[in-house]
GROMACS .gro file of C-alpha atoms in nm:
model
  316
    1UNK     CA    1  -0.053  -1.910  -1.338
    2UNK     CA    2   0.307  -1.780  -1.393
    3UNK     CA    3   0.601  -1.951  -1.137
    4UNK     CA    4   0.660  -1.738  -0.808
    5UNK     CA    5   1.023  -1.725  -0.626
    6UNK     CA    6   0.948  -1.783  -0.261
    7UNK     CA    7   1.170  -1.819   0.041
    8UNK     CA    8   1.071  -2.130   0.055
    9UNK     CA    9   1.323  -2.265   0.344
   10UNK     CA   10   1.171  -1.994   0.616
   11UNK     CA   11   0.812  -2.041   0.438
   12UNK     CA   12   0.733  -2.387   0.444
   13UNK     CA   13   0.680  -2.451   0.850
   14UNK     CA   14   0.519  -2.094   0.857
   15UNK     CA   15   0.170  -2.107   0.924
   16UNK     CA   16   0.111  -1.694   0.974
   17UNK     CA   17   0.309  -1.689   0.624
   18UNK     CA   18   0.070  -1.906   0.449
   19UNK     CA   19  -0.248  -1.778   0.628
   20UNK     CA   20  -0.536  -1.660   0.472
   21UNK     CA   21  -0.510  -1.297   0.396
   22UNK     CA   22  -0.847  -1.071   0.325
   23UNK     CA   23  -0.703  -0.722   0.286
   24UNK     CA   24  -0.965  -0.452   0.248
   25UNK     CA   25  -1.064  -0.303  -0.045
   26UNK     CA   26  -0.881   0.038   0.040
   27UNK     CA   27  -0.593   0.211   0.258
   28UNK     CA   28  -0.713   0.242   0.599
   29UNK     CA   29  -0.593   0.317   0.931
   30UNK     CA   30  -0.745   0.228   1.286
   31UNK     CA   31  -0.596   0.349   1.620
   32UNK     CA   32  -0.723   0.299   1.966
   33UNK     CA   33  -0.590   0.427   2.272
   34UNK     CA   34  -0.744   0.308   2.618
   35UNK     CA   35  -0.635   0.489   2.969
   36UNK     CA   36  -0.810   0.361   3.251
   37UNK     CA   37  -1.145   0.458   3.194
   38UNK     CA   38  -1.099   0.700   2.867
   39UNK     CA   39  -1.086   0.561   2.521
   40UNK     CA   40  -0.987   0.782   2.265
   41UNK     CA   41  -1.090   0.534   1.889
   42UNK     CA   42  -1.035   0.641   1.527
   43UNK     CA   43  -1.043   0.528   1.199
   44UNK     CA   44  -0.919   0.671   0.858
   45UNK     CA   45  -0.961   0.572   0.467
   46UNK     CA   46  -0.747   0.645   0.229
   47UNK     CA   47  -0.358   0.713   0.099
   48UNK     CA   48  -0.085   0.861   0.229
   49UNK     CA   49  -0.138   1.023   0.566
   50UNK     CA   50  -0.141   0.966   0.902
   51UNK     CA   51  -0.395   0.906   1.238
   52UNK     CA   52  -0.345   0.931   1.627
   53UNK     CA   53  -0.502   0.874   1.916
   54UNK     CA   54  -0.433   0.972   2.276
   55UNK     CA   55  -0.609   0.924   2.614
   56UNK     CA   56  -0.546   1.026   2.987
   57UNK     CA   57  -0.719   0.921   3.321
   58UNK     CA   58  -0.613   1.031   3.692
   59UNK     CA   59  -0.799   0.958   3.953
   60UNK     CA   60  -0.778   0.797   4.303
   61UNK     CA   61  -0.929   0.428   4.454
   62UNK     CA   62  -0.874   0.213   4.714
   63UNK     CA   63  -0.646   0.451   4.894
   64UNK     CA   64  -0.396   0.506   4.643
   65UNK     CA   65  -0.412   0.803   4.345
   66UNK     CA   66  -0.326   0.726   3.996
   67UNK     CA   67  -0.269   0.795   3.655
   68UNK     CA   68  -0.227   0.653   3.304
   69UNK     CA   69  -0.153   0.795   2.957
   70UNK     CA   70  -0.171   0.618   2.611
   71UNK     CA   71  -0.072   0.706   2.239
   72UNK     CA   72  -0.067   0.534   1.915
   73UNK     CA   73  -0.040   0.671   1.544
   74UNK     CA   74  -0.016   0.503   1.230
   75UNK     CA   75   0.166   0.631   0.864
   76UNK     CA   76   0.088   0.512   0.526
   77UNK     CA   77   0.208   0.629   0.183
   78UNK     CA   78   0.357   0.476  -0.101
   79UNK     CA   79   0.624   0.201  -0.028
   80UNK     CA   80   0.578   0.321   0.340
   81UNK     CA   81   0.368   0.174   0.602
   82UNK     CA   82   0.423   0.272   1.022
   83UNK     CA   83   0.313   0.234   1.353
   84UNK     CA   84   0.382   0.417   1.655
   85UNK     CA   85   0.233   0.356   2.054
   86UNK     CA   86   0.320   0.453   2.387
   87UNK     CA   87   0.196   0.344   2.709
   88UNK     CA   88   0.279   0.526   3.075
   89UNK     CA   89   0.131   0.467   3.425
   90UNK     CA   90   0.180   0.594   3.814
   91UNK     CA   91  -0.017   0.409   4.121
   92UNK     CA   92  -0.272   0.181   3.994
   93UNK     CA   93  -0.343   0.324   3.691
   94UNK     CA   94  -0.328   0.099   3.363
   95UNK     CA   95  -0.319   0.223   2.950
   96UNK     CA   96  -0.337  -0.002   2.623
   97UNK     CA   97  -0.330   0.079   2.240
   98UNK     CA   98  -0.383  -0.122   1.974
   99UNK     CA   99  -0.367  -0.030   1.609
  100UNK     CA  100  -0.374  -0.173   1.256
  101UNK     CA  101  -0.271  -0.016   0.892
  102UNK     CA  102  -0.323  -0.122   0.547
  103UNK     CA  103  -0.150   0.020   0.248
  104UNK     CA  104  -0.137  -0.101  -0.132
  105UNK     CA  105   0.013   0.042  -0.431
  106UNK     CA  106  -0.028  -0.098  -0.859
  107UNK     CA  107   0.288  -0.158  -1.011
  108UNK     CA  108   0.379  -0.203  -1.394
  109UNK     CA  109   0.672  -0.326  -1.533
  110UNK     CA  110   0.764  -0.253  -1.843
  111UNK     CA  111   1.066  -0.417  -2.061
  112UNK     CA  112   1.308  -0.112  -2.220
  113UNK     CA  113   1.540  -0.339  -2.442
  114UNK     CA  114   1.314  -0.515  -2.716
  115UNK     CA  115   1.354  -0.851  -2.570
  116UNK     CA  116   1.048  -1.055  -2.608
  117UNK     CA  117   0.982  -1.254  -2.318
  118UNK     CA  118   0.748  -1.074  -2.096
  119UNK     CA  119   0.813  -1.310  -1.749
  120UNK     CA  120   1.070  -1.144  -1.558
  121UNK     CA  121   1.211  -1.196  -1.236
  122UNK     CA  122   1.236  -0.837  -1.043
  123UNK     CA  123   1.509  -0.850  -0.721
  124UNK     CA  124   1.413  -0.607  -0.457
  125UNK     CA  125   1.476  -0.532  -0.086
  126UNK     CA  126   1.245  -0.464   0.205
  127UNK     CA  127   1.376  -0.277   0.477
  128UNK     CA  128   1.219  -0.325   0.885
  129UNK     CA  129   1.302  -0.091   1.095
  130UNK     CA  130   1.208   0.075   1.429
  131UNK     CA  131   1.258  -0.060   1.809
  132UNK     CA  132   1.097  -0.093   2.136
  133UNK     CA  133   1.147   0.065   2.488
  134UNK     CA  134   1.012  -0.047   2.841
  135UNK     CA  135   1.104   0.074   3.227
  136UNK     CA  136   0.926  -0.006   3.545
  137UNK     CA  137   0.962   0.081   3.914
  138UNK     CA  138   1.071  -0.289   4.031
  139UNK     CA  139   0.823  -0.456   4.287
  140UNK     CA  140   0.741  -0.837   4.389
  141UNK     CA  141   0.335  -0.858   4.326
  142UNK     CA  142   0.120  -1.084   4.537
  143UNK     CA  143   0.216  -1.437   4.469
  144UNK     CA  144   0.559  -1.401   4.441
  145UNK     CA  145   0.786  -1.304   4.132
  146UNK     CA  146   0.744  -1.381   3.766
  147UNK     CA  147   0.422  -1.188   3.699
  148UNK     CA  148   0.407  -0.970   3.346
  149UNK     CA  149   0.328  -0.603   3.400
  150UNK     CA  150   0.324  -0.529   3.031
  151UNK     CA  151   0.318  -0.667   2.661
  152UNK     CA  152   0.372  -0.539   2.309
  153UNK     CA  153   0.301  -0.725   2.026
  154UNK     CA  154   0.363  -0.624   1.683
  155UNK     CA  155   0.339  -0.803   1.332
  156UNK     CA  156   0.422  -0.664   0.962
  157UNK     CA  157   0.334  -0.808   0.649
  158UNK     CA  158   0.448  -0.744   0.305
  159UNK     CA  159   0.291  -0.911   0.006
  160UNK     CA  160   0.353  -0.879  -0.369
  161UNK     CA  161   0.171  -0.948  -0.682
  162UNK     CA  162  -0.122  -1.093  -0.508
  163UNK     CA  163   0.062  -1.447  -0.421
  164UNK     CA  164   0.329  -1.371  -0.210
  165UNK     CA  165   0.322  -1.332   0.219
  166UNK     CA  166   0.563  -1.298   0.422
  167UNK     CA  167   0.571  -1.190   0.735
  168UNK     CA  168   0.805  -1.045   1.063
  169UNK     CA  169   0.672  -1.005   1.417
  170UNK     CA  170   0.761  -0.900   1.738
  171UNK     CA  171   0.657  -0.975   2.109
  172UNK     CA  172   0.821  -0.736   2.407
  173UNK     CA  173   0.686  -0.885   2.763
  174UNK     CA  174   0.810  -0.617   3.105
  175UNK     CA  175   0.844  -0.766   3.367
  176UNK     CA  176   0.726  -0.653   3.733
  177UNK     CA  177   1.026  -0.695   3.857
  178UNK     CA  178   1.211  -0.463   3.570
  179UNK     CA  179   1.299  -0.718   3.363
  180UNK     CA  180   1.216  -0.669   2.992
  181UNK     CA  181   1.232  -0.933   2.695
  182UNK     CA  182   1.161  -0.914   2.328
  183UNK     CA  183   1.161  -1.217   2.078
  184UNK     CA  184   1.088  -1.190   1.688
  185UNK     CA  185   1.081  -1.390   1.400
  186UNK     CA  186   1.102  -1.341   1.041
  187UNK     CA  187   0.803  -1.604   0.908
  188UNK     CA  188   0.888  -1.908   1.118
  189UNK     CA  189   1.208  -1.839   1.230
  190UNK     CA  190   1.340  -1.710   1.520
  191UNK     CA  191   1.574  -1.364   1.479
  192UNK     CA  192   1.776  -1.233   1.750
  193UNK     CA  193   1.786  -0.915   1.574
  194UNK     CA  194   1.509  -0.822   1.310
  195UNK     CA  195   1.537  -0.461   1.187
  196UNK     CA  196   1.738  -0.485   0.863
  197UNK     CA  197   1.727  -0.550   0.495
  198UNK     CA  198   1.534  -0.825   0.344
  199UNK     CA  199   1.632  -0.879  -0.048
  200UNK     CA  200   1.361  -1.051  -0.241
  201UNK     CA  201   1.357  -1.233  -0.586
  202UNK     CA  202   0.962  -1.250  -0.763
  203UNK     CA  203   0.831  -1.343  -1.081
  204UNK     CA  204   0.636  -1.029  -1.215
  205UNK     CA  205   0.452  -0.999  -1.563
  206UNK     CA  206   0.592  -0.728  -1.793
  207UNK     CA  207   0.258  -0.497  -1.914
  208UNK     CA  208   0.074  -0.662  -1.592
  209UNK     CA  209  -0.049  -0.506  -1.281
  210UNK     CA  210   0.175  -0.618  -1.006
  211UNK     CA  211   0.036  -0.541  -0.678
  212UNK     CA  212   0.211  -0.418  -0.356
  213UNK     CA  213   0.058  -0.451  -0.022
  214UNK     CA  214   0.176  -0.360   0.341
  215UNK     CA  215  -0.025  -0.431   0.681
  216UNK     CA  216   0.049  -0.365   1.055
  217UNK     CA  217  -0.152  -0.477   1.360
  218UNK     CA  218   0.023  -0.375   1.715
  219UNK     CA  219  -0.111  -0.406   2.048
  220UNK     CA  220  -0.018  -0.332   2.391
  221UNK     CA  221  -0.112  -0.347   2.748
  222UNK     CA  222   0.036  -0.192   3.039
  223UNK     CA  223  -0.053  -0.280   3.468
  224UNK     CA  224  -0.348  -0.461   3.394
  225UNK     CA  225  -0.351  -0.607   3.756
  226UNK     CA  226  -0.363  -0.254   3.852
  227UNK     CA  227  -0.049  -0.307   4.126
  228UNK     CA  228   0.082   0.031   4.266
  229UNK     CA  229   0.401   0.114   4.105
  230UNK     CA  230   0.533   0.370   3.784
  231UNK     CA  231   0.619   0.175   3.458
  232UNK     CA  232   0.631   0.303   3.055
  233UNK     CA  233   0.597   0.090   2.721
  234UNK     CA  234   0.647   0.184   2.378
  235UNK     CA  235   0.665   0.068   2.004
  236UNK     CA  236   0.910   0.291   1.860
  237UNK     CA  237   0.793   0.301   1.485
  238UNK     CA  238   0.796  -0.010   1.375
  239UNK     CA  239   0.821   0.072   1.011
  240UNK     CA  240   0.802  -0.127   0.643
  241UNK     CA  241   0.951  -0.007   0.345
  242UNK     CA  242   1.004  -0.036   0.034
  243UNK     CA  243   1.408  -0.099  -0.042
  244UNK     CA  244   1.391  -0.017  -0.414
  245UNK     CA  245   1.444  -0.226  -0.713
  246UNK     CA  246   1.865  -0.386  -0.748
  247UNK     CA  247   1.785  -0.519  -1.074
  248UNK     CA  248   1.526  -0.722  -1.286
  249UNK     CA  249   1.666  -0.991  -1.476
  250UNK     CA  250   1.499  -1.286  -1.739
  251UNK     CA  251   1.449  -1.622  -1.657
  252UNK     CA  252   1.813  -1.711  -1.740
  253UNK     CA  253   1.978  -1.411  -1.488
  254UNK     CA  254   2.066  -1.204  -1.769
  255UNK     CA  255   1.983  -0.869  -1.681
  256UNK     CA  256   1.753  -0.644  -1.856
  257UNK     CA  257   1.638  -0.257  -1.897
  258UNK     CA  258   1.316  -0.141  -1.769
  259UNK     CA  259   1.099   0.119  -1.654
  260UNK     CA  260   0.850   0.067  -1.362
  261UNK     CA  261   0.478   0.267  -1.297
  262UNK     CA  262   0.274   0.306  -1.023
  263UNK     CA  263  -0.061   0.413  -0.950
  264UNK     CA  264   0.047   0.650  -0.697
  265UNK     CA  265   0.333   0.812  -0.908
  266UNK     CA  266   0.614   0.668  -0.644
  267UNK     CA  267   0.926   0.587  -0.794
  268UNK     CA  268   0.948   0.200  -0.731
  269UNK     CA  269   1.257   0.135  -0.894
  270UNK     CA  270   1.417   0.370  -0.580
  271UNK     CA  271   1.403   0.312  -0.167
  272UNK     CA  272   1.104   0.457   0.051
  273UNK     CA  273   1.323   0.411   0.305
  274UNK     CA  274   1.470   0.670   0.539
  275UNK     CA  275   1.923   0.668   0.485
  276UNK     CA  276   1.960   0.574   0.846
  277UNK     CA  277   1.803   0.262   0.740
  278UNK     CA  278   2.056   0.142   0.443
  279UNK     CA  279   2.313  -0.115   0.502
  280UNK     CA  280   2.676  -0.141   0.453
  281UNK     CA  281   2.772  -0.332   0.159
  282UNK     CA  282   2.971  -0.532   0.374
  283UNK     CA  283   2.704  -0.618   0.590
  284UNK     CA  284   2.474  -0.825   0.353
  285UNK     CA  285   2.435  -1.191   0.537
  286UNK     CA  286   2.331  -1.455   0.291
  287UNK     CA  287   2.060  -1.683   0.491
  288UNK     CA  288   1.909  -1.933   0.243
  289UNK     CA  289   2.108  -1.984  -0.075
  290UNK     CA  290   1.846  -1.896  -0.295
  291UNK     CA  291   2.068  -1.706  -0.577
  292UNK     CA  292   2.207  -2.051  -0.744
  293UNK     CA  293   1.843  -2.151  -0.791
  294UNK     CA  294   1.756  -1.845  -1.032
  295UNK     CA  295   1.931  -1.959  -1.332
  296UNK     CA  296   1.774  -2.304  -1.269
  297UNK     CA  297   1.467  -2.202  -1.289
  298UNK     CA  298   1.434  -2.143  -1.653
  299UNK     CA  299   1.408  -2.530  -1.670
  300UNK     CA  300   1.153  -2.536  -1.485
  301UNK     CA  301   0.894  -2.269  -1.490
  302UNK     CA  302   0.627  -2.436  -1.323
  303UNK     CA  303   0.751  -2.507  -0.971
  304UNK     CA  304   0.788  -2.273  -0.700
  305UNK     CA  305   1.164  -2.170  -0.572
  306UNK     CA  306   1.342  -1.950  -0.307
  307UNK     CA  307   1.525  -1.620  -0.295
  308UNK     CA  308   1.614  -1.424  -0.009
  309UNK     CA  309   1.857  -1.242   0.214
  310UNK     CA  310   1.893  -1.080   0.493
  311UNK     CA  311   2.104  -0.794   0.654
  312UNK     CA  312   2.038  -0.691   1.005
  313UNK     CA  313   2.198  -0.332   0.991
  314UNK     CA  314   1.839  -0.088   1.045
  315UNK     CA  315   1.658  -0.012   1.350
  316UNK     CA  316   1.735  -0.032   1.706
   0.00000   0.00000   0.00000
């Protein structure tokens, strides 16, 4: 089996980035979108495109009217993979979406310049971007303060050449009393701030298939202890793309020509992403100092090593 670079500081106490992963065997999308008692559920094969769902209730009980709304969408295509959901409530009403995404792309790698070493080392970026939004109509629920009126969870995965996962998630808790608090981590660690680029450094096979996945899963819930007040949730696209290809280099860092396929046609050696999404040069924040190891490696090919950066310039 041929070396892989891995960012191995943020990787090793990482149990999600180590996990098992059992991707299916072809693009799909599933959205499900629940208010009160309507549940609107779909699911979609295939690549690109996109799905939705959408539900409303109104109603009245126990004295008091209500009425909840929810959306979610997904978006895959090549070197693109999004997810989209919206929650809203009045009175007692409650909403929830959940939604999941898979997208995978075949890559091949081809070396322009004669050389005659076919293990290469490709350096690429991975942009996150997107945000989240919450409000609520502040009240004190029975039993006194502290109680969570809403959640939004959201994880993205990335994964490359069949060996690779890595990981960035997000957890947004609101607050019945109007407060609203989001964490997120990049593998293990903890990021105050995690829409940006990621730069990567892998060991790829020249004339090989190298394989590109993306996955989502988001969820959401919204009033679930069906307390009379107005409140809105919402998962403003978190998005993963593809950051296009700096450079692709030998063993020893010396930089070589190439051209790079796909099975979908994309362009991998360019971004996927949006321009809002591309950092300033000046911007690029080295995290683990995985550059020096590259030219090490060509003395030893058989252990596994770390590249990796991070700039936190996308997003919201």
């Amino acid at each position: 089996m041929k070396p892989f670079l891995l960012a191995a500081s943020m990787l090793a106490a990482s149990s999600m980035a180590h996990a098992q992963f059992w991707p299916p065997d072809e693009p799909v999308q599933t959205v499900n979108a629940t208010a009160g008692r309507v549940t609107d559920a779909r699911t979609k094969t295939g690549s690109p495109g996109t799905l939705s769902a959408s539900a409303t209730d109104t109603g009245a009980g126990l004295g008091h009217a209500y009425s909840s709304s929810a959306w979610a969408s997904t978006r895959i295509g090549p070197g693109v993979l999004s997810g989209s959901a919206s929650s809203r409530f009045a009175g007692t009403g409650s909403a929830s979406t959940s939604l999941s995404a898979y997208q995978r792309d075949t890559l091949t790698f081809q070396r322009t310049d004669g050389g005659w070493d076919n293990e290469l080392v490709v350096h690429y970026n991975i942009v996150i971007a997107g945000g989240t939004s919450g409000s609520i109509s502040p009240i004190t629920p029975p039993g006194g303060a502290g109680k969570t009126a809403g959640s939004l969870d959201w994880t993205l995965v990335h994964r490359l050449d069949d060996s690779y996962l890595t990981a960035w998630d997000s957890s947004t808790q609101l607050g019945y009393d109007g407060s609203l608090t989001t964490t997120s981590h990049w593998n293990s660690g903890e990021m105050g701030r995690i829409y940006g680029v990621y730069s990567f450094a892998a060991a790829i096979l020249a004339g090989s298939a190298t394989h590109l996945e993306f996955y989502m899963e988001l969820s959401s819930t919204l009033n679930t202890l069906g307390l009379v007040t107005t409140g809105v949730l919402s998962a403003d696209a978190p998005s993963i793309y593809w950051g296009g290809i700096s450079q692709v280099t030998d063993w020893y860092g010396h930089r070589v020509n190439y051209q790079v396929s796909s099975a979908s046609g994309f362009d991998y050696a360019l971004s996927a992403a949006p321009i809002s999404t591309a950092p300033e040069p000046a911007s690029w924040a080295l995290l683990l100092a995985g550059a020096a190891l590259i030219g090490s490696l060509a003395t030893r090919r058989s252990r596994t090593s770390a590249s990796a950066t991070h700039s936190a310039t996308a997003g919201r």
